[in-house]
PDB file of C-alpha atoms and ligand atoms in Angstrom:
ATOM      1  CA  UNK A 235       3.857 -15.919  27.381  1.00 60.00           C
ATOM      2  CA  UNK A 236       0.603 -17.254  29.082  1.00 69.00           C
ATOM      3  CA  UNK A 237      -0.662 -20.934  28.630  1.00 70.00           C
ATOM      4  CA  UNK A 238      -2.625 -20.003  25.599  1.00 84.00           C
ATOM      5  CA  UNK A 239       0.910 -19.308  23.744  1.00 89.00           C
ATOM      6  CA  UNK A 240      -0.815 -16.251  22.690  1.00 96.00           C
ATOM      7  CA  UNK A 241       0.247 -12.985  24.412  1.00 98.00           C
ATOM      8  CA  UNK A 242      -2.942 -10.496  24.997  1.00 98.00           C
ATOM      9  CA  UNK A 243      -1.939  -7.214  26.391  1.00 98.00           C
ATOM     10  CA  UNK A 244      -2.918  -3.397  26.230  1.00 98.00           C
ATOM     11  CA  UNK A 245      -2.480  -1.190  23.307  1.00 98.00           C
ATOM     12  CA  UNK A 246      -0.691   1.706  23.911  1.00 98.00           C
ATOM     13  CA  UNK A 247      -2.165   4.911  25.236  1.00 97.00           C
ATOM     14  CA  UNK A 248      -4.651   2.682  27.365  1.00 98.00           C
ATOM     15  CA  UNK A 249      -4.078   2.040  31.218  1.00 98.00           C
ATOM     16  CA  UNK A 250      -0.335   2.839  31.041  1.00 98.00           C
ATOM     17  CA  UNK A 251       0.268   6.704  31.644  1.00 98.00           C
ATOM     18  CA  UNK A 252       0.545   6.979  35.138  1.00 98.00           C
ATOM     19  CA  UNK A 253       2.656   5.077  37.436  1.00 98.00           C
ATOM     20  CA  UNK A 254      -0.592   3.804  39.172  1.00 98.00           C
ATOM     21  CA  UNK A 255      -2.005   2.452  35.954  1.00 98.00           C
ATOM     22  CA  UNK A 256       1.250   0.730  34.736  1.00 98.00           C
ATOM     23  CA  UNK A 257       1.288  -0.806  38.460  1.00 98.00           C
ATOM     24  CA  UNK A 258      -2.360  -2.035  37.859  1.00 97.00           C
ATOM     25  CA  UNK A 259      -1.426  -3.396  34.582  1.00 98.00           C
ATOM     26  CA  UNK A 260       1.603  -5.307  35.506  1.00 98.00           C
ATOM     27  CA  UNK A 261      -0.231  -6.852  38.237  1.00 98.00           C
ATOM     28  CA  UNK A 262      -3.497  -7.868  35.909  1.00 98.00           C
ATOM     29  CA  UNK A 263      -3.404 -10.847  33.441  1.00 98.00           C
ATOM     30  CA  UNK A 264      -2.338  -8.550  30.654  1.00 98.00           C
ATOM     31  CA  UNK A 265       1.065 -10.750  29.210  1.00 98.00           C
ATOM     32  CA  UNK A 266       2.998  -7.393  28.250  1.00 98.00           C
ATOM     33  CA  UNK A 267       3.120  -3.893  29.474  1.00 98.00           C
ATOM     34  CA  UNK A 268       2.917  -1.219  26.591  1.00 98.00           C
ATOM     35  CA  UNK A 269       3.780   2.129  28.087  1.00 98.00           C
ATOM     36  CA  UNK A 270       1.948   5.181  26.892  1.00 98.00           C
ATOM     37  CA  UNK A 271       4.036   6.775  24.043  1.00 98.00           C
ATOM     38  CA  UNK A 272       6.683   8.613  25.224  1.00 98.00           C
ATOM     39  CA  UNK A 273       8.347  11.902  24.588  1.00 98.00           C
ATOM     40  CA  UNK A 274      11.818  13.682  25.163  1.00 98.00           C
ATOM     41  CA  UNK A 275      10.085  16.166  27.705  1.00 98.00           C
ATOM     42  CA  UNK A 276       6.928  15.245  29.655  1.00 98.00           C
ATOM     43  CA  UNK A 277       3.811  16.759  28.009  1.00 98.00           C
ATOM     44  CA  UNK A 278       0.059  17.778  29.353  1.00 98.00           C
ATOM     45  CA  UNK A 279      -1.319  17.163  26.048  1.00 97.00           C
ATOM     46  CA  UNK A 280      -4.532  18.521  24.304  1.00 97.00           C
ATOM     47  CA  UNK A 281      -7.408  20.754  26.013  1.00 98.00           C
ATOM     48  CA  UNK A 282      -9.908  18.812  27.596  1.00 98.00           C
ATOM     49  CA  UNK A 283     -12.630  17.337  26.769  1.00 98.00           C
ATOM     50  CA  UNK A 284     -10.323  15.314  24.640  1.00 98.00           C
ATOM     51  CA  UNK A 285     -11.808  11.712  24.924  1.00 98.00           C
ATOM     52  CA  UNK A 286     -15.174  10.294  24.055  1.00 98.00           C
ATOM     53  CA  UNK A 287     -16.544   6.618  24.442  1.00 97.00           C
ATOM     54  CA  UNK A 288     -19.286   5.834  22.274  1.00 96.00           C
ATOM     55  CA  UNK A 289     -21.192   2.381  22.233  1.00 95.00           C
ATOM     56  CA  UNK A 290     -18.924   0.705  19.531  1.00 95.00           C
ATOM     57  CA  UNK A 291     -16.287   3.115  19.250  1.00 97.00           C
ATOM     58  CA  UNK A 292     -13.923   5.769  20.968  1.00 97.00           C
ATOM     59  CA  UNK A 293     -12.540   9.023  19.549  1.00 98.00           C
ATOM     60  CA  UNK A 294      -9.569  10.966  21.538  1.00 97.00           C
ATOM     61  CA  UNK A 295      -7.275  13.629  20.582  1.00 97.00           C
ATOM     62  CA  UNK A 296      -5.130  13.348  23.477  1.00 97.00           C
ATOM     63  CA  UNK A 297      -2.078  14.901  22.088  1.00 96.00           C
ATOM     64  CA  UNK A 298       0.547  12.775  23.804  1.00 97.00           C
ATOM     65  CA  UNK A 299      -0.039  13.481  27.463  1.00 98.00           C
ATOM     66  CA  UNK A 300       2.651  11.412  28.916  1.00 98.00           C
ATOM     67  CA  UNK A 301       5.439  12.006  31.871  1.00 99.00           C
ATOM     68  CA  UNK A 302       8.436  12.209  29.676  1.00 98.00           C
ATOM     69  CA  UNK A 303      11.107   9.402  28.682  1.00 98.00           C
ATOM     70  CA  UNK A 304      13.257   9.807  31.791  1.00 99.00           C
ATOM     71  CA  UNK A 305      10.145   9.152  34.130  1.00 99.00           C
ATOM     72  CA  UNK A 306       8.914   5.992  32.246  1.00 99.00           C
ATOM     73  CA  UNK A 307      12.521   4.585  32.177  1.00 99.00           C
ATOM     74  CA  UNK A 308      12.567   4.945  36.270  1.00 98.00           C
ATOM     75  CA  UNK A 309       9.125   3.264  36.295  1.00 98.00           C
ATOM     76  CA  UNK A 310      10.467   0.332  34.119  1.00 99.00           C
ATOM     77  CA  UNK A 311      12.914  -0.175  36.568  1.00 98.00           C
ATOM     78  CA  UNK A 312      10.742  -0.421  39.734  1.00 98.00           C
ATOM     79  CA  UNK A 313       8.191  -2.767  37.791  1.00 98.00           C
ATOM     80  CA  UNK A 314      10.956  -4.821  36.349  1.00 98.00           C
ATOM     81  CA  UNK A 315      10.434  -7.322  39.468  1.00 98.00           C
ATOM     82  CA  UNK A 316       7.205  -8.504  37.934  1.00 98.00           C
ATOM     83  CA  UNK A 317       8.997 -10.126  35.121  1.00 98.00           C
ATOM     84  CA  UNK A 318       6.599  -9.146  32.530  1.00 98.00           C
ATOM     85  CA  UNK A 319       7.887  -7.862  29.123  1.00 98.00           C
ATOM     86  CA  UNK A 320       7.567  -4.271  28.603  1.00 98.00           C
ATOM     87  CA  UNK A 321       7.114  -2.149  25.515  1.00 98.00           C
ATOM     88  CA  UNK A 322       8.568   1.347  25.138  1.00 99.00           C
ATOM     89  CA  UNK A 323       6.509   3.230  22.747  1.00 98.00           C
ATOM     90  CA  UNK A 324       8.284   6.422  21.521  1.00 98.00           C
ATOM     91  CA  UNK A 325       7.545   9.619  19.524  1.00 97.00           C
ATOM     92  CA  UNK A 326      10.192  12.138  18.599  1.00 96.00           C
ATOM     93  CA  UNK A 327       9.147  15.602  16.952  1.00 94.00           C
ATOM     94  CA  UNK A 328      12.383  15.466  14.764  1.00 93.00           C
ATOM     95  CA  UNK A 329      14.682  12.744  13.666  1.00 94.00           C
ATOM     96  CA  UNK A 330      17.252  13.615  16.625  1.00 96.00           C
ATOM     97  CA  UNK A 331      14.414  13.314  19.257  1.00 97.00           C
ATOM     98  CA  UNK A 332      13.755  10.045  17.964  1.00 97.00           C
ATOM     99  CA  UNK A 333      17.515   8.896  17.931  1.00 98.00           C
ATOM    100  CA  UNK A 334      17.779  10.335  21.599  1.00 98.00           C
ATOM    101  CA  UNK A 335      14.590   8.409  22.752  1.00 98.00           C
ATOM    102  CA  UNK A 336      15.754   5.200  21.452  1.00 98.00           C
ATOM    103  CA  UNK A 337      19.251   5.393  23.101  1.00 98.00           C
ATOM    104  CA  UNK A 338      17.408   5.926  26.235  1.00 98.00           C
ATOM    105  CA  UNK A 339      15.217   3.271  26.194  1.00 98.00           C
ATOM    106  CA  UNK A 340      17.565   0.885  25.105  1.00 98.00           C
ATOM    107  CA  UNK A 341      19.496   1.302  28.523  1.00 98.00           C
ATOM    108  CA  UNK A 342      15.958   0.830  30.396  1.00 98.00           C
ATOM    109  CA  UNK A 343      14.971  -2.563  31.117  1.00 98.00           C
ATOM    110  CA  UNK A 344      12.306  -2.446  28.323  1.00 98.00           C
ATOM    111  CA  UNK A 345      12.262  -5.708  26.324  1.00 98.00           C
ATOM    112  CA  UNK A 346      10.892  -3.941  23.040  1.00 98.00           C
ATOM    113  CA  UNK A 347      10.675  -0.575  21.684  1.00 98.00           C
ATOM    114  CA  UNK A 348       7.789   0.258  19.359  1.00 98.00           C
ATOM    115  CA  UNK A 349       8.305   3.239  17.207  1.00 98.00           C
ATOM    116  CA  UNK A 350       4.877   5.325  17.276  1.00 98.00           C
ATOM    117  CA  UNK A 351       4.937   6.646  13.399  1.00 96.00           C
ATOM    118  CA  UNK A 352       1.182   7.108  13.633  1.00 93.00           C
ATOM    119  CA  UNK A 353      -0.128   9.615  16.514  1.00 90.00           C
ATOM    120  CA  UNK A 354      -3.136  11.161  14.719  1.00 80.00           C
ATOM    121  CA  UNK A 355      -3.490  14.268  17.285  1.00 83.00           C
ATOM    122  CA  UNK A 356      -0.549  16.095  16.645  1.00 79.00           C
ATOM    123  CA  UNK A 357      -1.903  19.513  14.972  1.00 68.00           C
ATOM    124  CA  UNK A 358       0.214  20.504  11.864  1.00 68.00           C
ATOM    125  CA  UNK A 359       2.895  17.867  12.208  1.00 79.00           C
ATOM    126  CA  UNK A 360       1.184  15.136   9.775  1.00 88.00           C
ATOM    127  CA  UNK A 361       1.264  11.421  10.555  1.00 94.00           C
ATOM    128  CA  UNK A 362       4.537  10.357  10.082  1.00 93.00           C
ATOM    129  CA  UNK A 363       3.936   7.039   8.386  1.00 97.00           C
ATOM    130  CA  UNK A 364       2.404   8.581   5.884  1.00 97.00           C
ATOM    131  CA  UNK A 365       5.573   9.442   4.530  1.00 96.00           C
ATOM    132  CA  UNK A 366       6.885   6.021   3.834  1.00 97.00           C
ATOM    133  CA  UNK A 367      10.246   7.108   2.247  1.00 96.00           C
ATOM    134  CA  UNK A 368      11.199   9.280   5.401  1.00 95.00           C
ATOM    135  CA  UNK A 369       9.762   6.693   7.876  1.00 97.00           C
ATOM    136  CA  UNK A 370      12.026   3.898   5.983  1.00 98.00           C
ATOM    137  CA  UNK A 371      15.169   6.098   6.282  1.00 97.00           C
ATOM    138  CA  UNK A 372      14.473   6.884  10.019  1.00 97.00           C
ATOM    139  CA  UNK A 373      13.913   3.257  10.775  1.00 98.00           C
ATOM    140  CA  UNK A 374      17.314   2.122   9.081  1.00 98.00           C
ATOM    141  CA  UNK A 375      19.072   4.745  11.196  1.00 98.00           C
ATOM    142  CA  UNK A 376      17.145   3.720  14.483  1.00 98.00           C
ATOM    143  CA  UNK A 377      17.798  -0.095  13.436  1.00 98.00           C
ATOM    144  CA  UNK A 378      21.524   0.542  14.161  1.00 98.00           C
ATOM    145  CA  UNK A 379      21.280   1.996  17.420  1.00 98.00           C
ATOM    146  CA  UNK A 380      19.533  -1.097  19.292  1.00 98.00           C
ATOM    147  CA  UNK A 381      19.741  -4.913  19.593  1.00 98.00           C
ATOM    148  CA  UNK A 382      16.330  -4.851  21.353  1.00 98.00           C
ATOM    149  CA  UNK A 383      13.204  -6.217  19.525  1.00 98.00           C
ATOM    150  CA  UNK A 384      12.343  -3.147  17.357  1.00 98.00           C
ATOM    151  CA  UNK A 385       8.927  -2.529  16.158  1.00 98.00           C
ATOM    152  CA  UNK A 386       6.884   0.292  14.330  1.00 98.00           C
ATOM    153  CA  UNK A 387       3.137   1.147  15.125  1.00 98.00           C
ATOM    154  CA  UNK A 388       1.366   2.175  11.698  1.00 98.00           C
ATOM    155  CA  UNK A 389      -2.034   3.980  10.880  1.00 98.00           C
ATOM    156  CA  UNK A 390      -4.440   2.422   8.394  1.00 98.00           C
ATOM    157  CA  UNK A 391      -3.169   2.751   4.594  1.00 98.00           C
ATOM    158  CA  UNK A 392      -5.978   2.984   1.769  1.00 98.00           C
ATOM    159  CA  UNK A 393      -3.621   1.946  -0.919  1.00 98.00           C
ATOM    160  CA  UNK A 394      -2.115  -1.493  -1.189  1.00 98.00           C
ATOM    161  CA  UNK A 395       1.097  -0.094  -2.962  1.00 98.00           C
ATOM    162  CA  UNK A 396       1.602   2.013   0.245  1.00 98.00           C
ATOM    163  CA  UNK A 397       1.235  -1.635   2.592  1.00 98.00           C
ATOM    164  CA  UNK A 398       3.650  -3.306   0.100  1.00 98.00           C
ATOM    165  CA  UNK A 399       6.453  -0.275  -0.022  1.00 98.00           C
ATOM    166  CA  UNK A 400       6.390  -0.373   3.769  1.00 98.00           C
ATOM    167  CA  UNK A 401       6.425  -4.088   4.154  1.00 98.00           C
ATOM    168  CA  UNK A 402       9.219  -4.454   1.994  1.00 98.00           C
ATOM    169  CA  UNK A 403      11.074  -1.430   3.889  1.00 98.00           C
ATOM    170  CA  UNK A 404      10.584  -3.515   7.280  1.00 98.00           C
ATOM    171  CA  UNK A 405      12.020  -6.584   5.575  1.00 98.00           C
ATOM    172  CA  UNK A 406      15.094  -4.796   4.427  1.00 98.00           C
ATOM    173  CA  UNK A 407      15.581  -2.844   7.642  1.00 98.00           C
ATOM    174  CA  UNK A 408      15.580  -6.115   9.962  1.00 98.00           C
ATOM    175  CA  UNK A 409      12.359  -4.568  11.655  1.00 98.00           C
ATOM    176  CA  UNK A 410      10.908  -7.212  14.170  1.00 98.00           C
ATOM    177  CA  UNK A 411       7.697  -6.385  14.628  1.00 98.00           C
ATOM    178  CA  UNK A 412       4.707  -4.207  13.128  1.00 98.00           C
ATOM    179  CA  UNK A 413       1.907  -3.099  15.161  1.00 98.00           C
ATOM    180  CA  UNK A 414      -1.567  -2.661  13.348  1.00 98.00           C
ATOM    181  CA  UNK A 415      -3.250  -0.449  13.861  1.00 98.00           C
ATOM    182  CA  UNK A 416      -3.189   2.761  15.680  1.00 98.00           C
ATOM    183  CA  UNK A 417      -6.560   4.777  15.515  1.00 97.00           C
ATOM    184  CA  UNK A 418      -8.332   5.545  12.280  1.00 97.00           C
ATOM    185  CA  UNK A 419      -6.619   9.190  11.984  1.00 96.00           C
ATOM    186  CA  UNK A 420     -10.161  11.391  11.202  1.00 96.00           C
ATOM    187  CA  UNK A 421     -13.233  10.718  13.388  1.00 98.00           C
ATOM    188  CA  UNK A 422     -15.716  13.142  15.049  1.00 98.00           C
ATOM    189  CA  UNK A 423     -18.927  12.917  17.064  1.00 98.00           C
ATOM    190  CA  UNK A 424     -21.427  15.683  16.792  1.00 98.00           C
ATOM    191  CA  UNK A 425     -23.939  16.098  19.652  1.00 98.00           C
ATOM    192  CA  UNK A 426     -27.161  17.076  17.614  1.00 98.00           C
ATOM    193  CA  UNK A 427     -28.971  18.108  20.576  1.00 98.00           C
ATOM    194  CA  UNK A 428     -26.496  20.741  21.580  1.00 98.00           C
ATOM    195  CA  UNK A 429     -25.457  21.142  17.938  1.00 98.00           C
ATOM    196  CA  UNK A 430     -21.615  20.733  19.070  1.00 98.00           C
ATOM    197  CA  UNK A 431     -18.663  18.589  18.745  1.00 98.00           C
ATOM    198  CA  UNK A 432     -17.845  16.511  21.716  1.00 98.00           C
ATOM    199  CA  UNK A 433     -14.230  16.689  22.020  1.00 98.00           C
ATOM    200  CA  UNK A 434     -12.370  19.998  21.800  1.00 98.00           C
ATOM    201  CA  UNK A 435      -8.810  19.762  19.904  1.00 97.00           C
ATOM    202  CA  UNK A 436      -8.443  19.923  16.236  1.00 96.00           C
ATOM    203  CA  UNK A 437     -11.966  21.111  15.363  1.00 97.00           C
ATOM    204  CA  UNK A 438     -13.495  18.235  17.402  1.00 98.00           C
ATOM    205  CA  UNK A 439     -11.848  15.551  15.332  1.00 97.00           C
ATOM    206  CA  UNK A 440      -9.651  12.975  16.525  1.00 97.00           C
ATOM    207  CA  UNK A 441      -8.279   9.242  16.341  1.00 97.00           C
ATOM    208  CA  UNK A 442     -11.041   6.609  16.126  1.00 98.00           C
ATOM    209  CA  UNK A 443     -11.222   3.218  17.880  1.00 98.00           C
ATOM    210  CA  UNK A 444     -13.218   0.503  19.028  1.00 98.00           C
ATOM    211  CA  UNK A 445     -15.696  -2.180  17.294  1.00 98.00           C
ATOM    212  CA  UNK A 446     -16.047  -0.005  14.222  1.00 98.00           C
ATOM    213  CA  UNK A 447     -12.338  -0.177  13.201  1.00 98.00           C
ATOM    214  CA  UNK A 448     -12.085  -3.884  13.120  1.00 98.00           C
ATOM    215  CA  UNK A 449     -12.583  -4.493   9.718  1.00 98.00           C
ATOM    216  CA  UNK A 450      -9.895  -1.695   8.594  1.00 98.00           C
ATOM    217  CA  UNK A 451      -7.512  -3.122  11.242  1.00 98.00           C
ATOM    218  CA  UNK A 452      -7.929  -6.747   9.978  1.00 98.00           C
ATOM    219  CA  UNK A 453      -7.446  -5.995   6.320  1.00 98.00           C
ATOM    220  CA  UNK A 454      -4.123  -4.142   7.084  1.00 98.00           C
ATOM    221  CA  UNK A 455      -2.928  -7.357   8.822  1.00 98.00           C
ATOM    222  CA  UNK A 456      -4.082  -9.628   5.988  1.00 98.00           C
ATOM    223  CA  UNK A 457      -1.980  -7.562   3.372  1.00 98.00           C
ATOM    224  CA  UNK A 458       0.827  -6.788   5.587  1.00 98.00           C
ATOM    225  CA  UNK A 459       1.175 -10.568   6.226  1.00 98.00           C
ATOM    226  CA  UNK A 460       0.990 -11.152   2.509  1.00 98.00           C
ATOM    227  CA  UNK A 461       3.654  -8.736   1.867  1.00 98.00           C
ATOM    228  CA  UNK A 462       5.698  -9.658   4.785  1.00 98.00           C
ATOM    229  CA  UNK A 463       5.279 -13.243   3.567  1.00 96.00           C
ATOM    230  CA  UNK A 464       4.909 -14.243   7.348  1.00 95.00           C
ATOM    231  CA  UNK A 465       8.842 -13.353   7.868  1.00 97.00           C
ATOM    232  CA  UNK A 466       7.929 -10.545  10.620  1.00 98.00           C
ATOM    233  CA  UNK A 467       5.685 -10.591  13.609  1.00 98.00           C
ATOM    234  CA  UNK A 468       2.315  -8.633  13.244  1.00 98.00           C
ATOM    235  CA  UNK A 469       0.431  -7.356  16.603  1.00 98.00           C
ATOM    236  CA  UNK A 470      -3.130  -6.967  15.956  1.00 98.00           C
ATOM    237  CA  UNK A 471      -4.799  -3.586  17.349  1.00 98.00           C
ATOM    238  CA  UNK A 472      -8.490  -2.551  16.545  1.00 98.00           C
ATOM    239  CA  UNK A 473     -11.699  -3.341  17.925  1.00 98.00           C
ATOM    240  CA  UNK A 474     -10.839  -6.299  19.872  1.00 98.00           C
ATOM    241  CA  UNK A 475     -13.431  -7.125  22.302  1.00 98.00           C
ATOM    242  CA  UNK A 476     -14.027 -10.721  22.450  1.00 98.00           C
ATOM    243  CA  UNK A 477     -12.498 -14.248  21.706  1.00 98.00           C
ATOM    244  CA  UNK A 478     -13.842 -14.357  18.464  1.00 98.00           C
ATOM    245  CA  UNK A 479     -12.340 -11.188  17.566  1.00 98.00           C
ATOM    246  CA  UNK A 480      -9.119 -12.322  18.632  1.00 98.00           C
ATOM    247  CA  UNK A 481      -9.504 -15.693  16.659  1.00 98.00           C
ATOM    248  CA  UNK A 482     -10.222 -13.545  13.666  1.00 98.00           C
ATOM    249  CA  UNK A 483      -6.910 -11.692  14.192  1.00 98.00           C
ATOM    250  CA  UNK A 484      -5.041 -15.155  14.642  1.00 98.00           C
ATOM    251  CA  UNK A 485      -6.572 -16.291  11.270  1.00 98.00           C
ATOM    252  CA  UNK A 486      -5.301 -13.132   9.802  1.00 98.00           C
ATOM    253  CA  UNK A 487      -1.971 -13.808  11.041  1.00 97.00           C
ATOM    254  CA  UNK A 488      -0.976 -11.866  14.369  1.00 98.00           C
ATOM    255  CA  UNK A 489       1.180 -13.377  17.115  1.00 97.00           C
ATOM    256  CA  UNK A 490      -0.483 -11.177  19.739  1.00 98.00           C
ATOM    257  CA  UNK A 491      -3.192  -8.716  20.212  1.00 98.00           C
ATOM    258  CA  UNK A 492      -3.349  -5.281  22.049  1.00 98.00           C
ATOM    259  CA  UNK A 493      -6.710  -4.111  23.518  1.00 98.00           C
ATOM    260  CA  UNK A 494      -7.548  -0.452  23.308  1.00 97.00           C
ATOM    261  CA  UNK A 495     -10.984   0.784  23.679  1.00 96.00           C
ATOM    262  CA  UNK A 496     -12.348  -2.301  25.196  1.00 97.00           C
ATOM    263  CA  UNK A 497      -9.790  -1.928  27.865  1.00 97.00           C
ATOM    264  CA  UNK A 498     -10.614   1.851  28.213  1.00 96.00           C
ATOM    265  CA  UNK A 499     -14.455   0.723  28.961  1.00 96.00           C
ATOM    266  CA  UNK A 500     -13.897  -2.441  31.143  1.00 97.00           C
ATOM    267  CA  UNK A 501     -10.282  -1.850  32.862  1.00 98.00           C
ATOM    268  CA  UNK A 502      -7.676  -4.431  33.559  1.00 98.00           C
ATOM    269  CA  UNK A 503     -10.106  -7.328  34.534  1.00 98.00           C
ATOM    270  CA  UNK A 504     -10.800  -7.719  30.760  1.00 98.00           C
ATOM    271  CA  UNK A 505      -7.723  -9.701  30.243  1.00 98.00           C
ATOM    272  CA  UNK A 506      -8.976 -12.657  32.537  1.00 98.00           C
ATOM    273  CA  UNK A 507     -12.165 -12.736  30.703  1.00 98.00           C
ATOM    274  CA  UNK A 508     -10.594 -12.688  27.173  1.00 98.00           C
ATOM    275  CA  UNK A 509      -8.121 -15.377  28.336  1.00 98.00           C
ATOM    276  CA  UNK A 510     -10.938 -17.683  29.346  1.00 98.00           C
ATOM    277  CA  UNK A 511     -13.138 -17.053  26.670  1.00 98.00           C
ATOM    278  CA  UNK A 512     -10.271 -17.824  23.992  1.00 98.00           C
ATOM    279  CA  UNK A 513      -9.236 -20.883  26.093  1.00 97.00           C
ATOM    280  CA  UNK A 514     -13.210 -22.054  25.799  1.00 98.00           C
ATOM    281  CA  UNK A 515     -13.278 -21.072  21.995  1.00 98.00           C
ATOM    282  CA  UNK A 516     -10.157 -23.105  21.251  1.00 97.00           C
ATOM    283  CA  UNK A 517     -11.580 -26.114  23.174  1.00 97.00           C
ATOM    284  CA  UNK A 518     -14.698 -25.886  21.427  1.00 98.00           C
ATOM    285  CA  UNK A 519     -12.761 -25.855  17.891  1.00 97.00           C
ATOM    286  CA  UNK A 520     -10.796 -28.632  18.997  1.00 97.00           C
ATOM    287  CA  UNK A 521      -7.814 -26.507  18.429  1.00 96.00           C
ATOM    288  CA  UNK A 522      -4.534 -27.550  20.364  1.00 94.00           C
ATOM    289  CA  UNK A 523      -2.191 -25.256  19.288  1.00 95.00           C
ATOM    290  CA  UNK A 524      -2.778 -21.670  18.303  1.00 97.00           C
ATOM    291  CA  UNK A 525       0.142 -21.613  15.702  1.00 95.00           C
ATOM    292  CA  UNK A 526      -1.768 -24.355  13.931  1.00 96.00           C
ATOM    293  CA  UNK A 527      -4.313 -21.419  12.732  1.00 97.00           C
ATOM    294  CA  UNK A 528      -1.796 -18.475  12.525  1.00 97.00           C
ATOM    295  CA  UNK A 529      -2.641 -16.862   9.251  1.00 97.00           C
ATOM    296  CA  UNK A 530      -4.379 -19.743   8.212  1.00 97.00           C
ATOM    297  CA  UNK A 531      -7.439 -17.928   6.832  1.00 98.00           C
ATOM    298  CA  UNK A 532      -8.989 -19.138   3.883  1.00 98.00           C
ATOM    299  CA  UNK A 533      -9.749 -17.018   0.454  1.00 98.00           C
ATOM    300  CA  UNK A 534     -12.875 -17.744  -1.718  1.00 98.00           C
TER     301      UNK A 534
HETATM  302  C1  LIG B 879      -2.346   9.544  20.914  1.00 66.33           C
HETATM  303  C2  LIG B 879      -3.575   8.926  20.093  1.00 66.33           C
HETATM  304  C3  LIG B 879      -3.139   7.906  19.591  1.00 66.33           C
HETATM  305  O1  LIG B 879      -4.452   7.283  19.215  1.00 66.33           O
HETATM  306  C4  LIG B 879      -2.282   7.298  19.773  1.00 66.33           C
HETATM  307  O2  LIG B 879      -1.851   6.150  19.247  1.00 66.33           O
HETATM  308  C5  LIG B 879      -0.909   7.820  20.326  1.00 66.33           C
HETATM  309  C6  LIG B 879      -1.152   8.976  20.789  1.00 66.33           C
HETATM  310  C7  LIG B 879      -2.613  10.752  21.476  1.00 66.33           C
HETATM  311  O3  LIG B 879      -3.083  11.722  21.070  1.00 66.33           O
HETATM  312  O4  LIG B 879      -1.832  11.039  22.831  1.00 66.33           O
END
């Protein structure tokens, strides 16, 4: 934990796929290292171009390119010496794959496990977390396989009832944390001059990130906090670019934040700046302890 007592780190998928990137990240001021979502076997991912970075957003259809769980477990062993918390993000294509991934990362030196139930780019597979009863049944099984901190990364929901059902399931099955949110699932950019989509996979449509999803992310945090009753940790991800953005997530009730698109644009030096700026903002606001403000959002 940093001197602010509020962890700021990478969102899974950004600057965390290759060994080189993971070493960069562990040496940076990121307070934790969240690995690229790993699958049972290595994957090349979707055809390129598969990532577009706009002014206020990014759109991607990466398709889970990753080195595979075995390689990431080896990398975790190598960078253990830096003594930073490490999170394994895992995604299976079946229940059995989730089980086998959980068992493998449980044996490796990860501090926590984040179940990616929300990858937007797996054509024809659908987003797992939108099948809430199936997700909760699997969470119950996976919970029994590990004593590590176990969390789930969710997509934005558009109905309060879904958030309530999911939150109640997380409480019931003792899931330790929830990461909100993954990319908004369907976004695209059209190049009007060339009259063409800017990314290739999946009809040019992929997950949206960046500032434009911040209002969506904040609303999910507020509602999950309400239905979780503050009894589980929430990690905020979605459009965080500045100390002021982080402060909004603190008020909404997150115990840490992940940086995605802004990290993609600015690289790991962003962590130092965000921490310095947050420190200054807290001094300006005369706040000694961030926990005094956690979830202290006012309502009209
Ligand atoms: C991928 C994209 C995401 O937005 C995500 O959260 C996980 C994986 C991908 O396509 O690799």
